[in-house]
Coordinates of C-alpha atoms in Angstrom, one line a residue:
M1 CA 113.3 163.7 127.0
L2 CA 111.6 161.3 129.3
P3 CA 108.4 162.4 131.1
L4 CA 109.0 163.1 134.8
K5 CA 107.0 160.0 136.1
L6 CA 108.9 157.7 133.7
A7 CA 112.2 159.2 134.6
V8 CA 111.5 158.7 138.3
A9 CA 110.4 155.1 137.7
V10 CA 113.6 154.4 135.8
F11 CA 115.7 156.0 138.5
L12 CA 114.0 153.9 141.3
A13 CA 114.3 150.8 139.2
L14 CA 118.1 151.4 138.9
V15 CA 118.4 152.1 142.6
V16 CA 116.5 148.9 143.5
R17 CA 118.5 146.9 141.0
N18 CA 121.8 148.2 142.5
V19 CA 120.6 147.5 146.1
V20 CA 119.4 144.0 145.2
A21 CA 122.6 143.2 143.3
E22 CA 124.8 143.8 146.4
D23 CA 125.3 140.5 148.1
P24 CA 125.2 140.4 151.9
Y25 CA 128.4 141.0 154.0
R26 CA 129.3 139.0 157.1
F27 CA 132.1 140.3 159.3
F28 CA 134.5 138.3 161.5
T29 CA 137.3 139.4 163.8
W30 CA 139.6 136.7 164.9
N31 CA 142.6 136.8 167.3
V32 CA 145.0 133.9 166.8
T33 CA 147.0 132.9 169.9
Y34 CA 148.8 130.1 171.5
G35 CA 147.1 128.3 174.4
T36 CA 147.5 125.2 176.5
I37 CA 145.3 122.3 175.3
W38 CA 144.8 118.7 176.6
P39 CA 143.2 116.8 173.7
L40 CA 144.8 113.5 174.5
G41 CA 145.2 114.0 178.2
V42 CA 148.7 115.7 178.2
P43 CA 149.3 119.5 178.0
Q44 CA 150.6 120.8 174.8
Q45 CA 150.8 124.1 172.9
G46 CA 147.7 124.7 170.7
I47 CA 146.7 127.4 168.3
L48 CA 143.4 129.0 169.3
I49 CA 141.1 131.4 167.5
N50 CA 139.3 133.8 169.8
G51 CA 140.3 131.4 172.6
Q52 CA 138.7 128.4 171.0
F53 CA 140.0 125.0 169.9
P54 CA 138.8 124.2 167.3
G55 CA 138.1 127.7 166.0
P56 CA 134.6 129.2 165.4
D57 CA 132.4 128.0 162.6
I58 CA 131.7 130.3 159.6
Y59 CA 128.0 130.4 158.7
S60 CA 127.2 131.8 155.3
V61 CA 124.8 131.7 152.4
T62 CA 125.5 131.4 148.7
N63 CA 127.3 134.5 147.3
D64 CA 127.8 136.1 150.7
N65 CA 130.9 138.3 151.1
L66 CA 133.0 137.1 154.1
I67 CA 135.2 139.8 155.7
V68 CA 137.6 138.0 158.1
N69 CA 140.0 140.2 160.0
V70 CA 142.8 138.0 161.4
F71 CA 145.1 139.3 164.1
N72 CA 148.3 137.2 164.5
S73 CA 149.2 137.2 168.1
L74 CA 151.7 134.3 167.6
D75 CA 155.5 134.8 167.7
E76 CA 155.8 133.6 164.1
P77 CA 154.2 134.3 160.7
F78 CA 150.7 132.8 160.1
L79 CA 148.2 132.2 157.3
L80 CA 144.8 130.7 157.1
S81 CA 143.5 128.9 154.0
W82 CA 140.0 128.0 153.1
N83 CA 139.7 124.3 152.0
G84 CA 137.1 124.2 149.2
I85 CA 136.3 127.9 149.0
Q86 CA 137.0 128.8 145.4
N87 CA 137.9 132.5 145.8
R88 CA 136.8 133.0 142.2
R89 CA 139.0 135.3 140.2
N90 CA 140.9 136.1 143.4
S91 CA 143.7 133.7 144.2
F92 CA 145.3 136.6 146.1
E93 CA 143.0 135.6 149.1
D94 CA 143.7 131.8 148.9
G95 CA 145.9 131.9 152.0
V96 CA 148.7 129.5 151.0
Y97 CA 152.3 130.7 150.7
G98 CA 152.4 130.5 146.9
T99 CA 149.7 133.2 146.7
T100 CA 149.5 135.2 149.9
C101 CA 152.2 136.9 152.1
P102 CA 152.2 135.6 155.7
I103 CA 150.8 137.8 158.5
P104 CA 153.8 138.9 160.6
P105 CA 153.6 138.5 164.4
G106 CA 151.6 141.3 165.9
K107 CA 150.0 142.3 162.6
N108 CA 146.7 141.6 161.0
M109 CA 145.3 140.9 157.6
T110 CA 141.7 141.1 156.3
Y111 CA 140.6 138.4 154.0
N112 CA 137.9 139.4 151.6
L113 CA 136.2 136.2 150.4
Q114 CA 133.0 135.6 148.4
V115 CA 131.4 132.2 148.4
K116 CA 130.3 132.8 144.8
D117 CA 127.9 130.1 143.4
Q118 CA 128.8 127.7 146.2
I119 CA 126.9 125.7 148.8
G120 CA 128.1 122.9 151.1
S121 CA 130.5 121.9 153.9
F122 CA 134.1 122.9 154.0
Y123 CA 136.7 124.0 156.6
Y124 CA 139.6 126.4 157.1
F125 CA 143.0 125.6 158.5
P126 CA 146.5 127.2 159.1
S127 CA 148.7 126.6 156.0
L128 CA 152.2 127.7 157.1
A129 CA 155.0 125.8 158.8
F130 CA 153.4 122.8 160.5
H131 CA 150.7 124.9 162.3
K132 CA 148.0 122.5 161.2
A133 CA 149.3 120.0 163.8
A134 CA 148.5 122.6 166.5
G135 CA 144.8 123.5 165.7
G136 CA 143.7 126.7 164.2
F137 CA 141.0 124.9 162.1
G138 CA 137.2 125.3 162.0
G139 CA 134.2 124.5 159.9
I140 CA 132.6 126.4 157.1
R141 CA 129.0 125.9 156.0
I142 CA 127.4 127.6 153.0
L143 CA 123.6 127.4 153.0
S144 CA 121.5 127.6 149.9
R145 CA 119.6 130.9 149.3
P146 CA 116.1 130.7 151.0
R147 CA 114.2 130.4 147.7
I148 CA 116.4 127.6 146.4
P149 CA 114.9 124.2 147.2
V150 CA 117.1 121.7 149.0
P151 CA 116.5 118.0 148.2
F152 CA 115.7 117.0 151.8
P153 CA 113.6 118.5 154.7
N154 CA 115.2 121.0 157.0
P155 CA 116.9 119.0 159.8
A156 CA 116.2 119.6 163.5
D157 CA 119.8 120.8 163.9
D158 CA 123.0 121.0 162.0
Y159 CA 126.3 119.9 163.6
T160 CA 129.9 120.4 162.5
I161 CA 132.1 117.4 163.3
L162 CA 135.8 117.9 162.7
I163 CA 137.8 114.6 162.9
G164 CA 141.5 114.1 162.5
D165 CA 144.5 112.2 163.7
W166 CA 146.6 113.9 166.4
Y167 CA 150.1 113.9 168.0
K168 CA 150.9 114.5 171.7
K169 CA 154.1 116.3 170.5
N170 CA 153.8 120.0 169.9
H171 CA 153.8 121.1 166.3
T172 CA 157.3 122.6 166.7
A173 CA 158.7 119.2 167.6
L174 CA 157.0 117.6 164.7
K175 CA 158.3 120.3 162.3
A176 CA 161.8 119.8 163.7
I177 CA 161.6 116.0 162.8
L178 CA 160.7 116.9 159.2
D179 CA 163.3 119.7 159.0
G180 CA 165.8 117.1 160.1
G181 CA 165.0 114.9 157.1
R182 CA 163.1 112.2 159.0
K183 CA 159.6 110.8 158.7
L184 CA 156.9 111.4 161.3
P185 CA 156.0 108.5 163.6
L186 CA 152.4 107.2 163.7
P187 CA 149.9 109.6 165.3
D188 CA 149.0 109.1 168.9
G189 CA 145.2 109.3 168.6
I190 CA 142.2 110.7 166.9
L191 CA 140.1 113.8 167.9
I192 CA 136.5 114.7 167.4
N193 CA 136.1 118.5 167.6
G194 CA 139.3 118.8 169.4
R195 CA 138.5 116.2 172.1
G196 CA 139.7 112.7 172.9
P197 CA 137.6 109.6 173.8
N198 CA 134.0 110.5 174.9
G199 CA 135.0 114.1 175.1
V200 CA 132.2 115.4 172.9
T201 CA 128.4 114.9 173.0
F202 CA 125.7 115.7 170.5
T203 CA 122.1 115.8 171.9
V204 CA 119.2 114.6 169.8
E205 CA 115.5 114.2 170.3
Q206 CA 113.6 111.0 169.6
G207 CA 112.2 110.8 166.0
K208 CA 114.0 113.9 164.7
T209 CA 116.6 114.1 161.9
Y210 CA 119.9 115.9 162.1
R211 CA 122.6 117.0 159.7
L212 CA 126.2 116.1 160.5
R213 CA 128.9 117.9 158.5
I214 CA 132.0 115.7 158.8
S215 CA 135.4 117.0 157.8
N216 CA 138.7 115.1 158.1
V217 CA 141.1 117.9 159.2
G218 CA 143.9 115.5 160.2
L219 CA 147.4 115.1 159.0
Q220 CA 147.6 111.8 157.2
N221 CA 145.0 109.1 158.0
T222 CA 141.8 108.1 156.3
L223 CA 139.2 107.8 159.0
N224 CA 136.0 105.8 159.2
F225 CA 133.0 107.5 160.8
R226 CA 130.0 105.6 162.2
V227 CA 127.2 105.9 164.8
E228 CA 126.2 102.9 166.9
G229 CA 122.9 101.5 165.7
H230 CA 122.2 104.3 163.2
K231 CA 122.2 104.5 159.4
M232 CA 123.5 107.6 157.7
T233 CA 122.1 109.1 154.5
L234 CA 124.7 111.0 152.4
V235 CA 123.3 114.2 151.0
E236 CA 126.2 116.5 150.1
V237 CA 129.9 116.2 149.3
E238 CA 132.0 119.4 149.2
G239 CA 129.3 121.5 147.6
T240 CA 127.5 118.9 145.6
H241 CA 124.1 117.4 146.5
T242 CA 124.5 113.6 146.1
L243 CA 122.2 110.7 145.5
Q244 CA 120.8 109.9 148.9
T245 CA 122.5 106.6 149.6
T246 CA 122.4 105.1 153.0
Y247 CA 125.6 103.9 154.7
S248 CA 126.4 102.1 158.0
S249 CA 129.8 103.8 158.1
L250 CA 131.7 106.3 155.9
D251 CA 135.3 106.6 154.9
V252 CA 136.5 110.2 155.1
H253 CA 139.9 110.7 153.5
V254 CA 142.2 113.5 154.6
G255 CA 140.9 116.9 153.5
Q256 CA 137.4 115.6 152.6
S257 CA 134.1 116.9 153.8
Y258 CA 130.7 115.1 153.8
S259 CA 127.2 115.9 155.0
V260 CA 124.9 113.1 156.2
L261 CA 121.4 112.9 157.7
I262 CA 120.9 110.8 160.8
T263 CA 117.5 110.1 162.4
A264 CA 117.2 109.5 166.1
N265 CA 115.0 106.4 165.7
Q266 CA 116.8 104.0 168.0
E267 CA 116.4 103.2 171.7
A268 CA 116.4 106.4 173.8
K269 CA 119.8 106.0 175.4
D270 CA 123.3 107.2 174.7
H271 CA 125.0 105.7 171.6
Y272 CA 128.7 105.7 170.6
I273 CA 130.0 107.9 167.8
V274 CA 133.1 106.1 166.5
V275 CA 136.0 107.3 164.4
S276 CA 138.8 104.9 163.6
S277 CA 141.8 104.9 161.3
R278 CA 141.8 103.0 158.0
F279 CA 144.6 101.1 156.3
T280 CA 146.9 101.3 159.3
S281 CA 148.7 98.3 161.0
L282 CA 147.7 99.8 164.4
V283 CA 144.0 100.8 164.4
L284 CA 143.5 104.1 166.3
T285 CA 139.9 104.6 167.6
T286 CA 138.1 107.4 169.5
T287 CA 134.5 107.9 170.5
G288 CA 132.0 110.6 171.1
V289 CA 128.4 110.3 172.3
L290 CA 125.0 110.6 170.6
H291 CA 122.9 111.5 173.6
Y292 CA 119.1 111.1 173.4
S293 CA 117.4 113.9 175.3
G294 CA 116.1 112.7 178.6
S295 CA 118.3 109.6 178.6
N296 CA 120.0 108.5 181.8
T297 CA 121.6 105.4 180.2
P298 CA 125.3 106.1 179.3
V299 CA 127.2 104.3 176.6
S300 CA 128.5 100.9 177.7
G301 CA 130.5 98.0 176.4
P302 CA 133.0 98.2 173.5
P303 CA 132.2 100.6 170.6
P304 CA 131.1 98.9 167.3
G305 CA 133.9 97.9 165.0
G306 CA 134.4 99.1 161.5
P307 CA 136.4 98.3 158.4
T308 CA 140.2 98.3 158.8
I309 CA 142.3 97.5 155.8
Q310 CA 139.8 96.5 153.1
I311 CA 140.6 98.5 150.0
D312 CA 137.8 97.1 147.9
W313 CA 135.2 98.0 150.4
S314 CA 136.4 101.6 150.4
L315 CA 136.7 101.7 146.6
N316 CA 133.2 100.4 146.1
Q317 CA 131.8 103.0 148.5
A318 CA 133.6 105.8 146.7
R319 CA 132.2 104.7 143.3
S320 CA 128.7 104.7 144.9
I321 CA 128.9 108.4 145.6
R322 CA 127.1 110.1 142.7
T323 CA 125.6 113.5 141.9
N324 CA 121.9 114.2 142.5
L325 CA 121.1 115.4 139.0
S326 CA 117.6 116.6 140.0
A327 CA 118.7 118.8 142.9
S328 CA 118.7 122.6 142.6
G329 CA 121.6 124.8 143.6
P330 CA 124.8 126.3 142.1
R331 CA 126.0 124.2 139.3
P332 CA 129.5 123.0 138.8
N333 CA 131.1 124.5 135.6
P334 CA 130.5 124.7 132.7
Q335 CA 127.8 126.9 134.1
G336 CA 124.3 125.6 134.2
S337 CA 125.3 122.1 132.9
Y338 CA 126.0 118.7 134.2
H339 CA 126.9 117.4 130.7
Y340 CA 130.6 117.3 131.6
G341 CA 131.0 113.9 129.9
M342 CA 130.0 115.3 126.5
I343 CA 132.7 117.9 126.4
N344 CA 136.0 117.0 124.7
T345 CA 139.1 117.5 126.9
T346 CA 142.0 119.3 125.3
R347 CA 144.8 118.1 127.4
T348 CA 145.7 115.1 129.6
I349 CA 148.1 115.6 132.6
R350 CA 149.4 112.6 134.5
L351 CA 150.7 113.3 138.0
A352 CA 152.6 110.5 139.8
S353 CA 153.6 110.8 143.5
S354 CA 156.9 109.5 144.8
A355 CA 159.0 109.4 148.0
G356 CA 162.8 109.3 148.4
Q357 CA 165.9 110.9 149.7
V358 CA 167.5 114.1 148.5
N359 CA 170.9 114.9 150.0
G360 CA 170.3 112.4 152.7
K361 CA 166.9 113.9 153.8
Q362 CA 163.4 112.7 153.2
R363 CA 161.5 114.4 150.4
Y364 CA 158.3 113.8 148.5
A365 CA 157.6 114.7 144.9
V366 CA 155.1 115.0 142.0
N367 CA 156.5 113.8 138.6
S368 CA 159.9 113.6 140.3
V369 CA 159.8 117.3 141.3
S370 CA 159.9 118.1 145.0
F371 CA 158.5 121.7 145.5
V372 CA 160.7 124.3 147.0
P373 CA 159.1 127.6 148.0
L374 CA 160.6 131.0 147.1
D375 CA 161.0 134.0 149.4
T376 CA 158.0 135.7 147.7
P377 CA 154.6 134.2 146.9
L378 CA 154.5 133.1 143.2
K379 CA 151.3 134.9 142.6
L380 CA 152.8 138.2 143.6
L381 CA 156.0 137.6 141.5
D382 CA 153.7 136.9 138.6
Y383 CA 151.4 139.9 139.1
F384 CA 154.3 142.4 139.5
K385 CA 156.2 140.7 136.6
V386 CA 159.2 140.1 138.7
G387 CA 159.9 136.6 137.6
G388 CA 162.0 134.1 139.6
F389 CA 160.2 130.9 138.6
K390 CA 159.6 129.0 135.4
V391 CA 156.1 128.1 134.2
G392 CA 156.4 124.5 132.9
S393 CA 159.0 123.5 135.5
I394 CA 157.1 120.3 135.9
S395 CA 156.2 117.9 133.1
D396 CA 152.7 116.7 132.0
A397 CA 153.7 113.1 132.6
P398 CA 156.0 111.2 135.0
S399 CA 159.5 110.8 133.8
G400 CA 160.5 107.9 136.0
G401 CA 163.7 109.8 137.0
G402 CA 164.9 110.4 140.5
I403 CA 163.6 113.2 142.8
Y404 CA 165.0 116.7 142.4
Q405 CA 164.0 120.0 143.9
D406 CA 162.5 122.9 142.0
T407 CA 159.7 125.5 142.3
S408 CA 157.2 123.5 140.3
V409 CA 154.6 125.5 138.4
L410 CA 152.3 124.0 135.8
G411 CA 151.0 126.3 133.1
A412 CA 147.4 125.8 132.0
D413 CA 145.2 127.8 129.6
Y414 CA 142.3 129.7 131.0
R415 CA 138.9 128.3 129.9
K416 CA 140.2 125.0 128.7
Y417 CA 138.8 121.7 129.7
I418 CA 141.4 119.1 130.9
E419 CA 141.8 115.7 132.3
I420 CA 144.2 115.0 135.2
I421 CA 145.3 111.5 136.2
F422 CA 146.6 111.0 139.7
E423 CA 148.9 107.9 139.7
N424 CA 149.8 106.2 143.0
N425 CA 152.6 103.6 142.7
E426 CA 153.0 103.5 146.5
D427 CA 151.4 101.2 149.2
I428 CA 149.4 103.9 150.9
V429 CA 146.1 105.6 150.2
Q430 CA 146.7 109.2 149.1
S431 CA 144.5 112.3 149.1
W432 CA 144.8 115.2 146.6
H433 CA 143.3 118.7 146.7
L434 CA 143.1 121.5 144.2
D435 CA 142.4 125.1 145.4
G436 CA 140.1 127.3 143.4
Y437 CA 138.1 124.5 141.8
S438 CA 135.7 121.7 142.0
F439 CA 136.4 118.8 139.6
W440 CA 134.5 115.7 138.5
V441 CA 135.9 112.4 139.8
V442 CA 135.2 110.4 136.6
G443 CA 137.1 107.2 137.5
M444 CA 139.3 105.3 139.9
D445 CA 140.7 101.8 139.7
G446 CA 143.7 99.6 140.5
G447 CA 146.8 99.2 138.3
Q448 CA 148.3 101.5 135.7
W449 CA 146.1 104.0 133.9
T450 CA 146.0 103.7 130.1
Q451 CA 143.9 105.4 127.5
A452 CA 141.7 102.3 127.6
S453 CA 140.9 103.2 131.2
R454 CA 138.5 105.9 129.9
N455 CA 136.1 103.1 128.9
V456 CA 135.2 102.8 132.6
Y457 CA 134.7 106.5 133.3
N458 CA 131.4 107.7 134.8
L459 CA 130.5 110.4 132.3
R460 CA 126.9 111.0 133.6
D461 CA 126.7 111.6 137.3
A462 CA 130.2 111.6 138.8
V463 CA 130.5 113.6 142.0
S464 CA 132.0 117.1 141.7
R465 CA 134.3 117.9 144.6
C466 CA 137.7 119.5 145.5
T467 CA 139.5 116.6 147.2
T468 CA 139.9 113.0 146.0
Q469 CA 141.6 109.9 147.2
V470 CA 143.9 107.6 145.2
Y471 CA 144.1 104.0 146.4
P472 CA 147.4 102.0 146.6
K473 CA 148.9 100.9 143.3
S474 CA 145.9 102.7 141.7
W475 CA 144.8 105.8 139.7
T476 CA 142.1 108.4 139.9
A477 CA 140.9 110.5 137.0
I478 CA 139.3 113.9 137.2
Y479 CA 137.9 116.4 134.6
I480 CA 138.3 120.2 135.2
A481 CA 136.9 123.2 133.5
L482 CA 139.6 125.8 133.9
D483 CA 137.3 128.8 134.4
N484 CA 138.9 130.3 137.5
V485 CA 141.9 132.5 136.5
G486 CA 144.8 132.7 138.9
M487 CA 147.6 130.7 140.6
W488 CA 146.2 127.7 142.5
N489 CA 147.8 125.2 144.8
L490 CA 147.6 121.5 143.9
R491 CA 148.8 119.4 146.8
T492 CA 148.7 116.2 148.8
E493 CA 146.6 116.5 151.9
F494 CA 149.1 114.4 153.8
W495 CA 150.6 117.4 155.6
A496 CA 154.1 116.0 156.2
R497 CA 154.4 115.1 152.5
Q498 CA 153.0 118.6 151.5
Y499 CA 155.6 120.2 153.8
L500 CA 158.4 118.2 152.2
G501 CA 157.6 119.0 148.6
Q502 CA 154.6 117.0 147.4
Q503 CA 152.7 120.0 145.9
L504 CA 152.8 122.3 142.9
Y505 CA 151.1 125.4 141.6
V506 CA 148.8 125.6 138.6
R507 CA 149.0 128.9 136.7
V508 CA 145.7 129.4 134.9
Y509 CA 146.3 132.3 132.7
T510 CA 146.0 133.6 129.1
D511 CA 147.6 137.0 128.4
S512 CA 144.8 138.2 126.2
T513 CA 142.0 137.6 128.7
S514 CA 143.2 137.2 132.2
L515 CA 143.9 140.8 133.0
R516 CA 140.2 141.5 132.2
D517 CA 138.8 138.5 134.0
E518 CA 140.9 138.5 137.2
Y519 CA 140.3 140.8 140.1
P520 CA 143.1 143.3 140.8
I521 CA 145.3 142.7 143.8
P522 CA 143.4 143.8 147.0
R523 CA 144.4 147.2 148.2
N524 CA 145.0 145.9 151.7
A525 CA 147.1 142.9 150.6
R526 CA 150.3 142.3 152.4
L527 CA 153.5 142.5 150.3
C528 CA 156.7 140.7 151.1
G529 CA 160.0 139.5 149.7
K530 CA 160.9 140.9 146.3
V531 CA 157.6 142.9 146.1
A532 CA 157.8 144.6 149.5
G533 CA 157.2 148.3 149.3
R534 CA 155.2 148.3 146.1
N535 CA 151.7 149.7 146.0
T536 CA 148.7 147.6 145.3
R537 CA 147.0 149.7 142.8
P538 CA 146.1 147.8 139.6
L539 CA 148.9 147.6 137.1

């Protein structure tokens, strides 16, 4: 029997351990409504969160628990997804239709997220219908824990900058175009934080350095970001500290997020912030203002030009973005190691995009399969063992056949290490995102990928991120450690293409281990379709 003092000491140690082990909670209550907005000078119906367009930022720290109670005051179902948040072991909370039941009008849903082992810059957005064209998006920042050193001094301030192309038509009109089997026209303009030309100002003080978290939340266009007369130092990409390379301008592809440092070391007047479209016949441009505190000199003259259609320029910039191997912080998996290039992959998957007509209507596909959603989220059909879809309904390599429609689900073994090749045989720059994961972008180049292409892979300090571009008539290769069990959406970030079928789900699961390693379905999860009325107690 333990002596009394020792027993008390052990008891107190256990209490302290349990208290310390509990990660902090942050609570958010959001009301989603329609509202009239004028981002390009004409009134249109927008989606607001707590009356804001864009929505409020989420501020958090590594491992925080985020409790987001979302009330849907729209007249149609609604879902939010969290671009880059991994929702480890918990794809139920991912907020896309393949994993999560929509929030009905007049109802609410509480998302229970944990930013486990993550840092960096991300964003959230509405994933259903064509709501993304109406707003409902906002920034997410995950700061390092206070005792974890960051590889640059604390900036004087930290700004979220959401850029994206925009239409003057309401999202309902755009959705009707797609439902009618037609392609969308070119966007009408570009927004910075929901505003048109010179509609947003960021104030700086002479000599101080600021962090800009830039996310492309648009629908289809790569955008180039630059600040008149100022250099930008890249420091972070979607949760990875990067080599601190300096750029005059930065290509941000759809769905991507970057953090840069900018020092107010120029003449104390107002300077243009410029965002312009890339790889388009008609270049769309918008501006904001970098205002030096105390300045009475407004911006004047034409904004500085940037790159337009130069593919090689963009490709070389992409290859220059590397991981800072000396930086502290949460490590990409395998845990605690950057030696991703020394691990043998066990499977190669080649995914080719295509566009074409099915029954006289425009569709988009991956390996010839154009995704068709079911009436029940796939994750719930899987969890409750209802069935209704086939794992393996999409092949590991392009067949070269015509486009057909199916509910494409790719089976993958939990804890395996695989290679995926995105193949782009089209004349546009594409952008691909995988929920639930970060992956190493080990290579990209023009032409057709072959096994010999592995000779040019970066197997030392490739950047780890969740969204990557694929240039026209080119390929991009990624490595992934499949350590996050669940059902995860792999999609184009070109939202019209995603809506018309260019997506699939990756089922990361092994019967002998997954039930142990995956969180049970949340007790407050909404159930719909074929699983409506069931209870959410663990099976």
